[in-house]
Coordinates of C-alpha atoms in Angstrom, one line a residue:
Chain A
M1468 CA -19.9 168.3 86.1
C1469 CA -21.1 165.1 88.0
G1470 CA -24.4 163.5 87.2
I1471 CA -27.4 162.4 89.9
A1472 CA -30.3 160.4 89.5
G1473 CA -33.3 159.1 91.6
R1474 CA -35.7 156.5 91.3
I1475 CA -39.0 155.7 92.9
L1476 CA -41.2 152.4 92.2
N1477 CA -44.8 151.8 93.2
A1478 CA -43.5 148.5 94.9
P1479 CA -40.4 146.4 95.7
G1480 CA -38.7 145.8 92.3
A1481 CA -35.5 146.2 90.2
V1482 CA -34.5 149.5 91.2
G1483 CA -30.7 148.6 91.2
R1484 CA -31.1 147.7 87.6
D1485 CA -32.9 150.9 86.9
L1486 CA -30.3 153.1 89.0
V1487 CA -27.3 151.6 86.9
A1488 CA -29.2 152.3 83.7
L1489 CA -29.9 156.2 84.8
M1490 CA -26.1 156.4 85.7
A1491 CA -24.8 154.4 82.7
A1492 CA -26.4 157.0 80.7
Q1493 CA -24.6 160.0 82.4
E1494 CA -21.2 158.4 82.6
H1495 CA -19.8 161.2 80.5
R1496 CA -20.6 163.7 83.4
G1497 CA -17.8 161.8 85.5
A1498 CA -16.4 158.4 85.6
D1499 CA -14.0 158.8 88.3
S1500 CA -16.6 156.8 90.8
T1501 CA -20.2 155.8 90.9
G1502 CA -22.4 155.0 93.6
F1503 CA -25.8 154.1 94.6
A1504 CA -28.3 154.4 97.4
V1505 CA -30.9 151.6 97.6
Y1506 CA -33.7 151.1 99.8
G1507 CA -34.7 147.7 100.2
A1508 CA -37.1 145.8 102.3
P1509 CA -36.8 147.4 106.0
M1510 CA -35.5 145.3 109.0
D1511 CA -37.9 145.2 112.0
S1512 CA -34.7 145.5 114.2
G1513 CA -31.1 145.9 113.9
Y1514 CA -29.3 147.6 110.9
V1515 CA -27.7 146.9 107.6
L1516 CA -24.2 148.2 107.2
R1517 CA -22.1 148.8 104.1
G1518 CA -18.7 149.9 104.7
M1519 CA -14.9 150.0 103.4
G1520 CA -11.7 148.9 104.6
F1521 CA -8.6 150.2 103.2
N1522 CA -5.9 147.6 103.6
K1523 CA -6.7 144.3 102.9
G1524 CA -3.7 143.0 104.3
Q1525 CA -5.1 144.0 107.8
M1526 CA -8.9 143.1 107.0
D1527 CA -9.3 140.4 109.6
A1528 CA -7.9 142.6 112.3
D1529 CA -9.6 145.7 111.6
L1530 CA -13.0 143.9 111.4
D1531 CA -12.3 142.1 114.7
L1532 CA -11.5 145.7 116.2
F1533 CA -14.7 147.2 114.6
R1534 CA -16.8 144.4 116.1
A1535 CA -15.3 145.0 119.5
T1536 CA -16.1 148.7 119.1
L1537 CA -19.7 147.4 118.3
R1538 CA -19.8 144.9 121.2
E1539 CA -19.0 147.8 123.7
H1540 CA -22.0 149.5 122.8
G1541 CA -24.4 146.3 123.2
G1542 CA -24.6 145.3 119.8
D1543 CA -22.9 142.5 117.5
F1544 CA -22.7 141.2 114.1
L1545 CA -25.7 139.2 113.2
S1546 CA -23.7 137.1 110.7
D1547 CA -20.3 137.1 109.0
P1548 CA -19.7 140.1 106.8
K1549 CA -20.0 139.7 103.3
I1550 CA -16.8 140.7 101.7
I1551 CA -16.4 142.4 98.1
S1552 CA -13.0 143.0 96.8
D1553 CA -11.1 143.1 93.6
A1554 CA -7.3 144.0 92.8
S1555 CA -7.7 147.2 94.7
K1556 CA -5.9 147.7 98.0
H1557 CA -9.6 148.6 99.7
Y1558 CA -12.4 146.4 100.1
C1559 CA -16.0 146.6 100.8
F1560 CA -18.3 145.0 103.0
R1561 CA -21.9 144.2 103.8
M1562 CA -23.2 143.1 107.3
E1563 CA -26.2 143.1 109.4
I1564 CA -26.0 144.0 113.0
S1565 CA -28.3 144.1 116.3
D1566 CA -29.1 147.4 117.8
P1567 CA -26.6 149.2 119.5
T1568 CA -27.6 150.9 122.7
D1569 CA -27.0 154.3 121.4
L1570 CA -26.5 154.6 117.6
A1571 CA -24.8 158.1 117.3
A1572 CA -22.4 157.2 120.2
W1573 CA -21.2 153.8 118.6
V1574 CA -20.8 155.4 115.2
S1575 CA -18.8 158.1 116.9
D1576 CA -16.5 155.6 118.5
A1577 CA -16.5 153.5 115.2
D1578 CA -15.5 156.5 113.3
E1579 CA -12.2 156.6 115.4
L1580 CA -11.1 153.8 113.1
S1581 CA -11.7 155.8 110.0
G1582 CA -8.2 155.5 108.9
R1583 CA -8.4 151.8 108.5
I1584 CA -12.1 151.0 108.2
E1585 CA -15.2 153.1 107.9
I1586 CA -19.3 152.9 107.8
Q1587 CA -20.6 154.1 104.3
S1588 CA -24.3 153.6 105.3
C1589 CA -26.2 152.4 108.3
G1590 CA -30.1 151.9 108.0
R1591 CA -33.1 149.4 108.6
S1592 CA -33.4 149.5 105.0
L1593 CA -30.7 152.1 103.2
E1594 CA -27.5 150.6 101.5
I1595 CA -25.0 152.6 100.0
V1596 CA -22.9 151.0 97.4
K1597 CA -19.9 153.2 96.0
D1598 CA -16.5 152.6 94.3
I1599 CA -14.1 153.7 91.7
G1600 CA -15.2 153.3 88.1
G1601 CA -18.2 154.2 85.8
A1602 CA -21.7 152.5 86.7
E1603 CA -21.4 149.1 84.9
Q1604 CA -18.2 148.5 86.6
V1605 CA -19.3 149.3 89.8
S1606 CA -22.7 147.4 89.4
E1607 CA -20.4 144.3 88.1
K1608 CA -18.3 144.3 91.3
H1609 CA -21.1 144.9 93.6
K1610 CA -24.1 143.3 91.9
V1611 CA -26.2 146.3 92.3
H1612 CA -27.9 145.1 89.2
D1613 CA -29.6 142.6 91.4
M1614 CA -30.5 144.9 94.3
I1615 CA -34.3 145.1 94.9
G1616 CA -36.0 148.1 96.5
T1617 CA -38.5 150.8 96.3
H1618 CA -36.5 153.6 95.6
G1619 CA -33.1 155.0 95.4
L1620 CA -30.5 157.6 94.2
G1621 CA -27.3 157.2 91.9
H1622 CA -24.1 159.6 91.3
A1623 CA -21.5 159.6 88.7
R1624 CA -18.3 161.7 89.9
L1625 CA -16.1 164.1 88.3
A1626 CA -13.7 164.8 91.2
T1627 CA -13.4 168.7 91.4
E1628 CA -12.4 169.8 95.1
S1629 CA -11.4 166.4 96.5
S1630 CA -9.5 163.6 95.6
V1631 CA -10.5 160.2 93.7
L1632 CA -10.8 158.0 96.6
P1633 CA -13.5 155.1 96.8
N1634 CA -14.9 156.6 100.1
A1635 CA -14.9 160.1 98.7
S1636 CA -17.5 159.1 96.0
H1637 CA -21.2 159.7 96.4
P1638 CA -24.0 159.0 97.5
F1639 CA -22.9 160.2 101.4
W1640 CA -24.8 159.1 104.3
A1641 CA -26.1 161.6 106.8
R1642 CA -23.6 160.2 109.5
P1643 CA -25.0 159.3 112.2
F1644 CA -28.7 159.6 111.2
S1645 CA -29.8 156.2 110.2
D1646 CA -31.3 155.7 106.4
V1647 CA -30.5 159.0 105.0
A1648 CA -28.5 159.6 102.0
I1649 CA -27.7 162.4 99.4
V1650 CA -26.3 162.8 96.1
H1651 CA -25.3 166.4 95.0
N1652 CA -24.2 168.0 91.6
G1653 CA -22.5 171.3 92.4
Q1654 CA -20.1 173.2 94.5
I1655 CA -20.5 174.3 98.0
T1656 CA -18.6 177.7 98.3
D1657 CA -19.0 178.1 102.1
Y1658 CA -18.2 174.4 102.8
Y1659 CA -15.7 174.9 105.6
T1660 CA -17.7 177.4 107.4
Q1661 CA -20.7 175.2 107.4
R1662 CA -18.7 172.2 108.3
D1663 CA -17.0 173.9 111.2
H1664 CA -20.3 174.8 112.4
L1665 CA -21.6 171.3 112.4
R1666 CA -18.5 169.7 114.0
R1667 CA -19.0 172.1 117.0
A1668 CA -22.1 170.7 117.1
G1669 CA -20.8 167.4 117.4
Y1670 CA -20.8 165.9 114.0
R1671 CA -18.0 164.5 112.3
F1672 CA -17.2 164.2 108.6
L1673 CA -14.8 161.8 107.1
T1674 CA -13.7 163.3 103.8
E1675 CA -13.1 166.7 102.3
N1676 CA -16.1 166.6 100.0
D1677 CA -18.6 169.3 100.2
S1678 CA -21.4 167.3 99.3
E1679 CA -20.8 165.3 102.7
L1680 CA -22.0 168.0 104.9
I1681 CA -25.6 168.6 103.1
A1682 CA -27.2 165.4 104.1
V1683 CA -26.0 166.1 107.7
W1684 CA -27.1 169.7 107.4
V1685 CA -30.6 168.7 106.4
S1686 CA -30.9 165.9 109.1
D1687 CA -30.0 168.2 111.7
Q1688 CA -32.5 170.9 110.6
M1689 CA -35.1 168.2 110.9
K1690 CA -33.6 167.3 114.5
Q1691 CA -34.2 170.8 115.6
G1692 CA -37.6 170.6 114.6
L1693 CA -38.1 171.4 110.7
T1694 CA -40.0 169.5 108.6
M1695 CA -38.2 167.9 105.5
E1696 CA -40.0 170.9 103.2
Q1697 CA -39.0 173.5 105.6
A1698 CA -35.5 172.0 105.7
L1699 CA -35.0 171.8 102.0
R1700 CA -36.8 175.3 101.8
K1701 CA -34.3 176.7 104.2
S1702 CA -31.2 175.1 102.5
I1703 CA -31.4 177.4 99.5
T1704 CA -30.9 180.5 101.3
S1705 CA -28.6 179.0 104.1
I1706 CA -26.0 177.1 101.7
D1707 CA -23.8 179.1 99.4
G1708 CA -22.9 177.7 96.0
V1709 CA -24.3 176.2 92.9
F1710 CA -26.0 173.0 93.7
T1711 CA -28.8 170.6 93.0
F1712 CA -29.3 167.6 95.5
M1713 CA -31.4 164.8 96.4
I1714 CA -31.7 163.5 99.7
A1715 CA -33.5 160.0 100.4
T1716 CA -35.1 158.9 103.5
P1717 CA -37.3 155.5 103.6
D1718 CA -40.5 157.6 102.7
G1719 CA -39.1 159.1 99.7
I1720 CA -37.0 161.6 97.8
G1721 CA -36.6 165.5 98.4
Y1722 CA -34.5 167.7 96.2
A1723 CA -33.5 171.4 96.5
K1724 CA -31.8 173.7 93.9
D1725 CA -29.8 176.8 94.5
R1726 CA -30.8 180.5 93.6
F1727 CA -28.7 180.5 90.5
A1728 CA -30.0 177.5 88.8
M1729 CA -26.9 176.2 87.1
K1730 CA -27.4 172.5 87.6
P1731 CA -30.1 170.8 85.8
L1732 CA -32.7 168.2 87.2
V1733 CA -35.2 166.5 84.7
V1734 CA -38.0 164.3 85.8
I1735 CA -40.6 161.8 84.5
E1736 CA -43.5 160.8 86.8
Q1737 CA -45.8 158.2 85.5
N1738 CA -48.6 156.5 87.9
G1739 CA -46.8 157.3 91.0
E1740 CA -43.5 156.0 89.8
L1741 CA -40.7 158.5 89.2
A1742 CA -37.3 158.9 87.7
A1743 CA -35.1 161.8 88.2
A1744 CA -31.8 162.7 86.5
T1745 CA -29.3 165.6 85.5
E1746 CA -30.2 164.8 81.9
E1747 CA -33.3 163.7 80.0
Q1748 CA -31.3 161.2 77.8
A1749 CA -30.9 159.4 81.3
V1750 CA -34.6 159.5 82.5
R1751 CA -35.7 158.2 79.1
T1752 CA -33.7 154.9 79.6
V1753 CA -36.2 154.1 82.3
F1754 CA -39.4 155.5 80.6
T1755 CA -38.9 154.4 77.1
D1756 CA -42.3 155.3 75.8
E1757 CA -42.8 158.9 74.8
C1758 CA -43.9 160.9 77.9
D1759 CA -44.0 164.3 79.5
V1760 CA -40.7 165.7 80.9
I1761 CA -40.6 168.1 83.6
N1762 CA -37.5 170.1 83.6
H1763 CA -36.9 171.6 86.9
D1764 CA -34.4 174.3 85.6
G1765 CA -35.6 177.4 87.3
P1766 CA -34.1 179.1 90.6
S1767 CA -34.5 178.2 94.3
L1768 CA -36.8 175.2 93.5
F1769 CA -37.4 172.3 96.2
G1770 CA -39.9 169.5 96.6
I1771 CA -40.6 166.0 97.7
W1772 CA -41.5 162.8 96.1
G1773 CA -43.2 160.2 98.2
V1774 CA -43.2 156.8 98.0
G1775 CA -46.2 154.9 97.7
N1776 CA -48.0 158.3 98.7
R1777 CA -46.1 158.3 102.0
S1778 CA -45.5 161.8 103.6
M1779 CA -41.9 163.0 104.0
A1780 CA -43.1 165.8 106.2
A1781 CA -42.3 164.2 109.5
Chain B
M576 CA -39.1 164.7 46.9
S577 CA -38.3 161.6 48.8
E578 CA -37.0 162.0 52.4
I579 CA -33.8 160.6 53.9
V580 CA -34.2 159.2 57.2
I581 CA -31.3 159.0 59.9
E582 CA -31.9 156.8 63.0
V583 CA -30.1 157.8 66.2
G584 CA -30.6 155.4 68.8
K585 CA -27.6 154.3 70.5
R586 CA -25.0 154.9 67.6
H587 CA -22.0 157.0 68.2
I588 CA -23.2 160.7 68.1
R589 CA -19.9 161.8 65.7
E590 CA -21.1 159.1 63.1
I591 CA -24.5 160.4 63.3
N592 CA -23.7 164.0 62.5
E593 CA -21.3 162.9 59.8
E594 CA -24.3 161.2 58.0
L595 CA -26.2 164.1 58.6
Q596 CA -23.7 166.3 56.9
E597 CA -23.5 164.0 53.9
A598 CA -27.4 163.9 53.7
C599 CA -27.5 167.8 53.7
K600 CA -25.4 167.7 50.5
T601 CA -28.3 166.1 48.7
G602 CA -30.8 168.9 49.1
K603 CA -33.4 166.4 50.4
P604 CA -35.4 166.8 53.3
I605 CA -34.1 164.8 56.2
R606 CA -36.0 163.1 59.0
V607 CA -34.0 162.1 62.2
V608 CA -35.7 159.4 64.2
D609 CA -35.2 157.5 67.7
T610 CA -33.4 160.6 69.0
L611 CA -33.6 159.6 72.7
S612 CA -32.8 163.1 73.8
R613 CA -29.2 162.4 72.8
H614 CA -26.8 165.3 73.0
N615 CA -25.1 167.3 70.4
L616 CA -27.5 166.5 67.4
G617 CA -27.3 168.5 64.2
V618 CA -24.3 170.8 65.3
G619 CA -22.5 172.7 62.5
L620 CA -25.0 172.1 60.0
P621 CA -24.8 174.1 56.7
D622 CA -26.9 176.4 54.9
G623 CA -30.1 175.1 53.2
A624 CA -31.0 171.8 54.9
D625 CA -34.3 171.0 56.1
I626 CA -34.2 168.6 59.0
T627 CA -36.9 167.3 61.3
F628 CA -35.8 165.8 64.8
E629 CA -38.6 163.3 65.6
G630 CA -39.1 163.2 69.5
S631 CA -36.9 165.2 72.1
V632 CA -33.3 166.2 71.8
G633 CA -30.6 166.6 74.3
Y634 CA -28.2 169.6 74.6
Y635 CA -26.5 171.8 71.9
C636 CA -29.0 170.6 69.2
G637 CA -28.5 173.1 66.2
G638 CA -25.4 174.6 67.8
L639 CA -23.4 176.8 65.2
N640 CA -26.3 176.3 62.8
T641 CA -25.1 178.4 59.8
G642 CA -28.3 178.4 57.8
S643 CA -30.3 175.2 57.9
R644 CA -34.1 175.0 59.2
L645 CA -34.4 172.5 62.1
T646 CA -37.7 171.2 63.5
I647 CA -37.4 169.6 66.9
E648 CA -40.9 168.1 67.2
R649 CA -40.7 167.6 71.2
N650 CA -38.4 169.2 73.9
S651 CA -34.8 170.3 73.3
G652 CA -32.2 170.1 76.1
W653 CA -30.0 172.9 77.1
A654 CA -28.2 175.4 75.0
T655 CA -30.2 174.7 71.9
G656 CA -29.0 176.9 68.9
E657 CA -25.8 177.9 71.0
G658 CA -23.8 180.2 68.7
M659 CA -25.8 179.8 65.8
A660 CA -25.1 182.4 62.6
K661 CA -28.2 181.8 60.4
G662 CA -31.4 179.6 59.7
H663 CA -34.4 178.6 61.8
I664 CA -34.9 176.3 64.5
E665 CA -38.5 175.5 65.7
V666 CA -38.9 173.6 69.0
G667 CA -42.3 172.0 69.5
G668 CA -41.9 171.6 73.2
R669 CA -40.0 173.4 75.6
A670 CA -36.4 174.4 75.6
G671 CA -34.1 173.9 78.2
M672 CA -31.7 176.5 79.8
S673 CA -29.5 178.9 77.9
C674 CA -31.7 178.5 74.7
G675 CA -29.9 180.5 72.1
A676 CA -26.9 181.3 74.1
A677 CA -24.2 183.7 72.2
M678 CA -26.2 183.2 68.9
I679 CA -25.3 185.8 66.3
G680 CA -28.2 185.4 63.8
G681 CA -31.1 183.5 62.5
T682 CA -34.4 182.5 64.5
I683 CA -35.3 180.3 67.2
H684 CA -39.0 179.6 67.9
V685 CA -40.0 177.9 71.0
K686 CA -43.6 176.6 70.9
G687 CA -43.7 176.0 74.6
D688 CA -41.5 177.6 77.7
A689 CA -37.9 178.3 77.6
G690 CA -35.7 177.8 80.8
P691 CA -33.4 180.1 82.6
R692 CA -31.0 182.5 80.9
C693 CA -32.7 182.1 77.4
G694 CA -30.5 184.3 75.1
V695 CA -27.6 184.5 77.3
A696 CA -25.0 186.8 75.7
M697 CA -26.5 186.7 72.4
K698 CA -25.0 188.8 69.8
G699 CA -27.6 188.9 67.3
G700 CA -30.8 187.2 66.0
N701 CA -34.1 186.8 67.5
I702 CA -35.6 184.0 69.8
V703 CA -39.4 183.9 69.9
V704 CA -41.0 182.1 72.9
E705 CA -44.8 181.4 72.9
G706 CA -44.8 180.5 76.5
T707 CA -42.4 182.0 79.3
I708 CA -38.9 182.7 79.5
G709 CA -37.1 181.6 82.9
Y710 CA -34.8 183.1 85.3
Q711 CA -32.5 185.7 84.0
S712 CA -33.3 185.5 80.6
G713 CA -31.4 188.0 78.3
F714 CA -28.4 188.0 80.6
M715 CA -25.9 190.2 79.1
A716 CA -27.2 189.9 76.0
H717 CA -25.2 192.1 73.6
A718 CA -27.7 192.6 70.4
G719 CA -30.8 190.8 68.9
K720 CA -34.1 190.5 70.3
I721 CA -36.0 187.9 72.7
I722 CA -39.7 188.0 72.4
A723 CA -41.8 186.3 75.0
L724 CA -45.4 186.2 74.1
G725 CA -46.0 184.7 77.6
G726 CA -44.2 185.8 80.9
A727 CA -41.0 186.1 82.2
G728 CA -39.2 184.6 85.4
E729 CA -36.9 186.3 88.0
S730 CA -34.2 188.8 87.2
C731 CA -35.5 189.4 83.8
A732 CA -33.0 191.0 81.4
D733 CA -30.1 191.1 83.8
A734 CA -27.3 193.2 82.8
L735 CA -28.7 193.6 79.4
W736 CA -26.4 195.3 77.0
E737 CA -27.5 196.4 73.5
G738 CA -30.1 193.3 73.1
E739 CA -33.9 193.8 73.7
V740 CA -36.2 191.6 75.9
W741 CA -39.7 192.1 74.7
V742 CA -42.5 190.4 77.2
A743 CA -46.2 190.4 76.5
G744 CA -47.1 188.6 79.9
P745 CA -46.3 189.1 83.7
I746 CA -42.6 189.5 84.8
E747 CA -41.8 188.0 88.2
S748 CA -38.9 190.7 88.6
L749 CA -36.6 192.6 86.7
G750 CA -32.3 192.1 86.8
V751 CA -30.1 194.8 87.7
D752 CA -29.3 197.7 85.1
V753 CA -32.6 197.4 83.1
N754 CA -35.2 199.8 82.0
V755 CA -38.3 199.0 81.0
I756 CA -39.8 201.4 78.4
E757 CA -42.9 202.1 76.1
P758 CA -42.1 200.8 72.7
T759 CA -42.9 202.9 69.9
A760 CA -45.4 202.0 67.0
E761 CA -42.4 201.4 64.8
E762 CA -40.7 199.3 67.2
V763 CA -43.7 197.2 67.7
A764 CA -43.9 196.9 63.8
E765 CA -40.5 195.4 63.8
V766 CA -41.5 192.7 66.2
D767 CA -44.6 192.1 64.3
A768 CA -42.4 191.5 61.2
I769 CA -40.4 188.7 63.1
L770 CA -43.7 187.2 64.4
E771 CA -45.7 187.4 61.0
P772 CA -44.1 184.6 59.3
L773 CA -44.6 182.5 62.5
G774 CA -48.4 183.3 62.3
L775 CA -48.2 185.0 65.9
V776 CA -49.0 188.6 65.3
D777 CA -51.8 189.7 67.8
S778 CA -52.3 193.6 68.1
S779 CA -54.0 193.2 71.4
R780 CA -50.6 192.6 73.2
D781 CA -49.7 194.7 75.9
W782 CA -45.9 194.7 75.3
R783 CA -43.1 195.9 77.7
K784 CA -39.5 196.3 76.2
M785 CA -36.6 196.2 78.1
V786 CA -33.4 197.7 77.4
S787 CA -29.9 198.4 79.0
G788 CA -30.1 201.1 82.0
Q789 CA -26.3 201.5 80.7
R790 CA -25.4 202.6 84.2
L791 CA -23.4 199.7 85.8
W792 CA -21.5 197.9 82.7
Y793 CA -21.7 200.0 79.7
F794 CA -18.3 201.9 79.0
E795 CA -17.0 203.1 75.6
A796 CA -13.4 204.4 74.7
R797 CA -14.6 208.0 74.3
D798 CA -15.8 208.1 77.9
A799 CA -12.1 207.2 78.9
S800 CA -10.8 210.5 79.6
A801 CA -13.8 211.2 82.1
W802 CA -12.9 208.1 84.0
L803 CA -9.2 208.6 84.0
M804 CA -9.6 212.2 84.5
I805 CA -7.2 213.3 81.7

C-alpha cells in the first residue's frame, strides 16, 4: 500500500502541521514508519543536515568521527548537533554545517560510516525527518508539527520489499544532490538493474529500498542535461514497475505515474496552494471546504507544481 | 415521510455502517452528511433503501449492494459499487478507478468521468458514464454493459470476454483481443432502454460497440479435443 502526500503553501507557514494531518489520514496505508521532507527558509551558505546514528552507546565517538571526515573536506559543524532520541537504540540528529569543498566527495567519504551513522538529508533548506511509527508518533518525537516552510512531502510506509528500519523509511534524499527528496508508492521491478547501472556511474545506495534509486535516477538525468519535465516523462518508459512518485526540489514538486495506473494520486489546488495525496480523504483534511478535486488516476501522467510560480524546469 | 440523517465525520466506519443498516429497516429515506471522502461507506446494503450521500465518498462506496438506491452528490473514490448484485448507484461527480469492478447486477450511473479500469471483471449489470471512461476500461469484463456517452481512454476493452463496451465519443486506443462492430438497431434499442430511465436517450449518437475478439483468451471445454489433439 503506502501513502504519499505533498503540500505547497504560497508563503512560509505551518507546512509540517499540514503534512502530519495528510499522513495521519492515510495511516491505514502503512504505519510501519512515517517520514516528512520539509523545505524551510533557505540558508545563503552552509547546509542543514538530518541524520541517524544506530548505536546510542557510541554516539559521541561516531559524531566525532563524522566531524573529522567533514573537516578533511574543508567544512565543520556550525553548532553542536541537536540529538533526538527515545527508548530506541538508534538516535537522530539535526545540525548545520559550513560548505565542504566538494559536497559529493564528502558525502561519499561520510557514507563509509553508514553502518554507524548516516546522512538522511543535506540541503540549503531541505530537512528529512523519518522514523518508526505513525504520523503523530513521529511528529511528537521530532516536532514536525512545528516545522515552518513553503512545501514538503510525506510518506506512510507499509514495508514490503525491504525491512522495517528507521533509515529504510521514506522520504529518500537524492544522495548526493542537495535539496532533492522523493516519496514513492509502488514497486520498481527492475530495481537491481537500475541500481547497478547507477552504482557503476558512481552513486551509492544505503538501503535495499527500491524508492531510494528514483530520486537519484531523476537527479542524474537532470545532471546529464534533461529538464525536470523531460526526466519525469522519461521515467515512465525507463523505469519498470507500478509507481506513483513525487520528487521535491526548492522550487516545487514534480510527480510521475507508471503506464499501468495502479497507484492513485489525488490533488486539490486553490489560489496557488496545493495538497496532493494517495487518497481524497487526506487532501480534504487540509482543504476542508467543498472544492474541486483532481484525480490523477490515468496512466503515464507527469507534471510539476511550482512554489510561488517558480519554474522547476531548470 | 421524514428522513433519517446520519453524520459521518470522524466516527468509526463500522459504527456508521451499522447505523445505516438499522436505518434501512425503517423504510425511510436516509441522508448521510459530513462524508469527508471516507472509505467503505454503505457497503453491503440491503434491498429497498434510498440513501443520499451529501458530498464526496472514498473507496468502495456501495460495494456488495443488494438492491438499494444510492445517490452520491459529488465524487466517489476507487471501486464504487464493487461486487454489487442489484440496485442503483448514481455518482453526481466523477468516479475513481475500477468503478463497478466485478459487479453482477444493477446499474451504476456516473454523471462525470470514470477513472481507469471502469467495469474491470464485471459479470453483469450496467455502467453508464456521461463523460469518459479511463484507461483499460472493460478489462476482462465477463458480462454486462459499459456505456460511455463521452469518449474512452487508452487500451479500451482490453481482453474483454463476454461483456460489451459502448462508446459514443472518441477512443484513444483499443486494447488487445477486441473487435469493434456496427451495432444492430435491436442492440441500440437495448442500450436506449437502459438510458431511457436516466433521461439520456439521444438518437444522434454514433455508437461503437466493442466485443471480444475471442482469439487470445477464449476457451471452452468443447474445444479441448482440438487443443489436445485427441
